[in-house]
Amino acid sequence: MKHLPHKTIERLSQYRRALLICHETGKSHIYSHEIANIQHITAVQVRRDLMLIGYTGTLRKGYNVKELIDLIGSIIDSDEGIHVAIIGMGNLGRALINYFDGKRSKLNIVAGFDTNPDKIGNTMSGVPCYANEDLEKIIREKDIKIGILTVPADHAIESAELLVKAGVKGILNYTPKPINVPNDVYLEEYDMITTLEKVAFFVKLQEMVK
Amino acid sequence: MKHLPHKTIERLSQYRRALLICHETGKSHIYSHEIANIQHITAVQVRRDLMLIGYTGTLRKGYNVKELIDLIGSIIDSDEGIHVAIIGMGNLGRALINYFDGKRSKLNIVAGFDTNPDKIGNTMSGVPCYANEDLEKIIREKDIKIGILTVPADHAIESAELLVKAGVKGILNYTPKPINVPNDVYLEEYDMITTLEKVAFFVKLQEMVK
DNA sequence: TTCACAATGTTAATTTTTTCACAAAAAAAC
DNA sequence: GTTTTTTTGTGAAAAAATTAACATTGTGAA
């Protein structure tokens, strides 16, 4: 297997989630079009993605749910698991922690950081909250590889710099402020305002057509 | 102007945000490569997007910040403004409200819904919180066009159905549970778990290369 | 004035992503 | 036992998105 497209990676993660649910309900096999319906995509797309990861199903029986879950795991998970930190324990940071709570064994949120003295030293939803001043120390101690930025926009840049200095390898930036990182740090930015504006645009468009 | 690609719409929203900041600092013109640097894309990409919306800059002076802000607004905003509701006033819902607080005059979060009796009847960050039972009534009364789903995953489907029944035209689904909507409702789904898994994958990949 | 530079605007090429179309074959139906 | 149906796997085509290449031209410097 050579290069997996970004989009394929995203879909694999989603396939797995759907498959895990199937698995719980005791379903042993699944067709490409069933996966496709769940994800609002086409069956060909699913089959092509699975082709790319070299998984082959059974004709007329579909794909073995358990096998596929394991294969996807072997591709996207790290064997040893990856430690993650949340920078900014506000509403968004806490929302993320709750989302994750116990879901992914290979991705663990092991630390949160904040500037609010009321939060520092406490545990929130099972995640200990530390002071920003201790960020570098904790990141190194706990071998944290990924930082999720959920601070207010005007602290995004300094927080990102802290993370980079501490040696994280990936940053997921949820602030609306674009940040810069060195080449060896993988950066993913997501902007909720943009997404809502996009939805609004297409709603407007649809109204206009009518 | 005919069809604007989805990706272009997203970038236009982001350009505008960057431009608004420039405008505040008193900058009157900006070059394509300056915009590009902020957004981590290429200058050609910026120029192409602007070409698509028919905006033309001044040679050697770049683009007029104010004009461009207004033009992008005329494309992606609705004249009358659009009313938005948040379904699920948990951490994520509240995070979104704070994000938006007063930022976009054309996109207003005018109602929140929840099942928790302690929240119902109160105002949170300026947004009144209603009971789910009143959803259809309030959506119609307030002429709400877009619903943002921030409920727990196992309530996603029923909440989506409520929204559709109430007549919203767009749904932004932040739960990890894919939903189905009729064809005339624009649906955008975003999954934080997938995004984090993707970051983890590319971090793993980068480690392996070394 | 003339030259060099720096920026835009756009056609064409490339790359990436998705879809079409169909062969192959297991299972079911008859 | 033959035919039909259903589903996978994939080469080829199409569509979408990005990048390259370059002509054009306003501006400032010499």
Coordinates of C-alpha atoms in Angstrom, one line a residue, chain B:
Chain B
M1 CA -20.6 34.2 -12.0
K2 CA -21.8 30.6 -12.3
H3 CA -20.8 27.8 -10.0
L4 CA -18.6 28.4 -7.1
P5 CA -16.8 25.3 -5.9
H6 CA -17.4 24.3 -2.2
K7 CA -13.8 24.8 -1.4
T8 CA -13.8 28.3 -2.8
I9 CA -16.8 29.2 -0.6
E10 CA -14.9 28.0 2.4
R11 CA -11.8 30.0 1.5
L12 CA -13.8 33.1 0.8
S13 CA -15.2 33.0 4.3
Q14 CA -11.7 32.7 5.6
Y15 CA -10.3 35.4 3.3
R16 CA -12.9 37.7 4.7
R17 CA -12.0 37.0 8.2
A18 CA -8.4 37.8 7.5
L19 CA -9.4 40.9 5.6
L20 CA -11.5 42.1 8.5
I21 CA -8.5 42.0 10.7
C22 CA -6.4 43.9 8.1
H23 CA -9.1 46.5 7.8
E24 CA -9.2 47.1 11.5
T25 CA -5.5 47.7 11.5
G26 CA -6.0 50.3 8.8
K27 CA -4.4 48.4 5.9
S28 CA -6.2 49.5 2.7
H29 CA -4.7 47.1 0.2
I30 CA -3.4 43.5 0.4
Y31 CA -1.5 41.3 -2.1
S32 CA -2.6 37.8 -3.0
H33 CA 0.5 36.3 -1.5
E34 CA -0.2 38.0 1.8
I35 CA -3.7 36.4 2.0
A36 CA -2.1 33.2 0.9
N37 CA 0.4 33.2 3.7
I38 CA -2.2 33.7 6.3
Q39 CA -4.3 30.8 5.0
H40 CA -1.4 28.4 4.2
I41 CA -2.2 28.3 0.6
T42 CA -0.7 29.6 -2.6
A43 CA -1.1 33.0 -4.1
V44 CA -2.4 31.5 -7.3
Q45 CA -5.1 29.9 -5.4
V46 CA -6.2 33.2 -4.0
R47 CA -6.1 34.9 -7.3
R48 CA -8.1 32.1 -8.9
D49 CA -10.8 32.3 -6.2
L50 CA -11.0 36.0 -6.7
M51 CA -11.2 35.6 -10.4
L52 CA -14.2 33.2 -9.9
I53 CA -16.1 35.9 -8.0
G54 CA -15.1 38.4 -10.6
Y55 CA -13.0 40.7 -8.5
T56 CA -10.0 42.3 -10.0
G57 CA -7.3 44.0 -8.1
T58 CA -4.9 46.7 -9.0
L59 CA -1.6 45.8 -10.5
R60 CA 1.2 46.3 -8.0
K61 CA -1.1 47.5 -5.3
G62 CA -3.0 44.4 -4.7
Y63 CA -6.6 44.1 -3.7
N64 CA -8.7 46.8 -2.0
V65 CA -9.4 45.4 1.5
K66 CA -12.7 47.1 2.0
E67 CA -14.1 46.4 -1.4
L68 CA -13.2 42.8 -1.2
I69 CA -14.8 42.4 2.2
D70 CA -18.0 43.9 0.8
L71 CA -17.9 41.8 -2.3
I72 CA -17.4 38.5 -0.4
G73 CA -20.2 39.6 1.9
S74 CA -22.5 40.2 -1.0
I75 CA -21.8 36.6 -2.2
I76 CA -21.9 34.6 0.9
D77 CA -24.2 36.5 3.2
S78 CA -28.0 36.7 2.8
D79 CA -29.3 40.2 2.7
E80 CA -31.8 39.8 5.4
G81 CA -29.6 37.8 7.7
I82 CA -30.2 34.2 8.7
H83 CA -31.5 32.9 12.0
V84 CA -29.8 29.9 13.6
A85 CA -30.6 27.6 16.4
I86 CA -28.4 25.4 18.5
I87 CA -29.9 22.0 19.5
G88 CA -28.1 20.9 22.6
M89 CA -26.8 23.5 25.0
G90 CA -24.0 21.4 26.4
N91 CA -20.3 22.4 26.2
L92 CA -20.2 22.3 22.5
G93 CA -23.3 24.3 22.0
R94 CA -22.2 26.9 24.4
A95 CA -18.7 27.0 22.8
L96 CA -20.3 27.8 19.4
I97 CA -22.4 30.6 20.9
N98 CA -19.3 32.2 22.4
Y99 CA -17.4 31.8 19.2
F100 CA -20.1 33.7 17.4
D101 CA -20.9 36.3 19.9
G102 CA -21.5 39.4 18.0
K103 CA -19.1 38.5 15.2
R104 CA -21.3 38.0 12.2
S105 CA -24.2 40.4 11.9
K106 CA -25.8 38.3 9.2
L107 CA -25.8 35.1 11.1
N108 CA -27.6 35.2 14.4
I109 CA -28.0 32.4 16.9
V110 CA -31.4 33.3 18.2
A111 CA -32.4 30.2 20.1
G112 CA -31.0 27.2 21.9
F113 CA -32.8 23.9 22.8
D114 CA -32.2 21.4 25.5
T115 CA -33.8 18.8 27.6
N116 CA -32.3 19.8 30.9
P117 CA -35.0 21.6 33.0
D118 CA -32.3 23.7 34.7
K119 CA -31.3 25.3 31.4
I120 CA -34.8 25.7 29.9
G121 CA -36.1 29.2 30.4
N122 CA -32.7 30.7 31.0
T123 CA -30.5 32.8 28.8
M124 CA -27.0 31.5 28.1
S125 CA -24.5 33.8 26.7
G126 CA -27.3 35.9 25.4
V127 CA -29.2 33.1 23.8
P128 CA -32.6 32.0 25.3
C129 CA -32.9 28.3 25.9
Y130 CA -36.1 26.5 25.2
A131 CA -37.5 23.0 25.7
N132 CA -37.3 20.5 22.9
E133 CA -41.1 20.2 22.9
D134 CA -41.3 23.8 21.8
L135 CA -38.8 23.4 19.0
E136 CA -41.2 23.4 16.1
K137 CA -43.1 26.3 17.4
I138 CA -40.1 28.5 18.2
I139 CA -38.3 27.6 14.9
R140 CA -41.4 28.8 13.0
E141 CA -42.0 31.8 15.1
K142 CA -38.4 33.0 14.9
D143 CA -38.1 32.0 11.2
I144 CA -35.0 29.9 11.9
K145 CA -33.4 28.5 8.8
I146 CA -30.4 26.6 10.2
G147 CA -30.0 24.2 13.0
I148 CA -26.7 23.2 14.6
L149 CA -26.8 19.7 16.2
T150 CA -24.7 19.6 19.3
V151 CA -26.6 16.9 21.2
P152 CA -25.3 13.6 22.4
A153 CA -24.8 11.1 19.6
D154 CA -27.8 9.0 20.6
H155 CA -30.2 11.9 20.2
A156 CA -28.9 13.0 16.9
I157 CA -31.4 11.3 14.7
E158 CA -34.5 12.3 16.6
S159 CA -33.3 15.9 16.9
A160 CA -32.6 16.0 13.1
E161 CA -36.1 14.8 12.4
L162 CA -37.5 17.5 14.7
L163 CA -35.6 20.1 12.8
V164 CA -36.6 18.9 9.4
K165 CA -40.2 18.7 10.5
A166 CA -40.0 22.3 11.8
G167 CA -38.8 23.4 8.3
V168 CA -35.2 24.3 8.6
K169 CA -33.3 24.5 5.4
G170 CA -29.8 23.6 6.6
I171 CA -28.4 21.4 9.3
L172 CA -24.9 21.4 10.6
N173 CA -24.3 18.1 12.4
Y174 CA -21.5 18.1 15.0
T175 CA -22.5 14.8 16.5
P176 CA -20.5 11.7 15.5
K177 CA -23.7 10.1 14.3
P178 CA -24.4 10.5 10.5
I179 CA -28.0 11.6 9.9
N180 CA -30.4 11.6 6.9
V181 CA -32.3 14.5 5.7
P182 CA -34.6 15.2 2.7
N183 CA -33.1 16.5 -0.5
D184 CA -34.1 20.1 0.0
V185 CA -32.3 20.4 3.3
Y186 CA -28.6 21.2 3.0
L187 CA -26.6 18.9 5.3
E188 CA -23.0 19.4 6.5
E189 CA -21.5 16.9 8.9
Y190 CA -18.3 17.4 10.9
D191 CA -16.8 14.8 13.0
M192 CA -14.1 15.8 15.6
I193 CA -13.1 12.2 16.3
T194 CA -12.4 11.6 12.6
T195 CA -10.3 14.7 12.4
L196 CA -8.2 13.8 15.4
E197 CA -7.7 10.3 14.1
K198 CA -6.6 11.8 10.9
V199 CA -4.0 14.0 12.6
A200 CA -2.9 10.9 14.6
F201 CA -2.5 9.0 11.4
F202 CA -0.3 11.6 9.7
V203 CA 1.8 12.0 12.9
K204 CA 2.3 8.2 12.9
L205 CA 3.3 8.4 9.2
Q206 CA 5.8 11.1 9.8
E207 CA 7.4 9.2 12.7
M208 CA 7.7 6.2 10.4
V209 CA 9.4 8.0 7.7
K210 CA 12.1 9.2 10.0

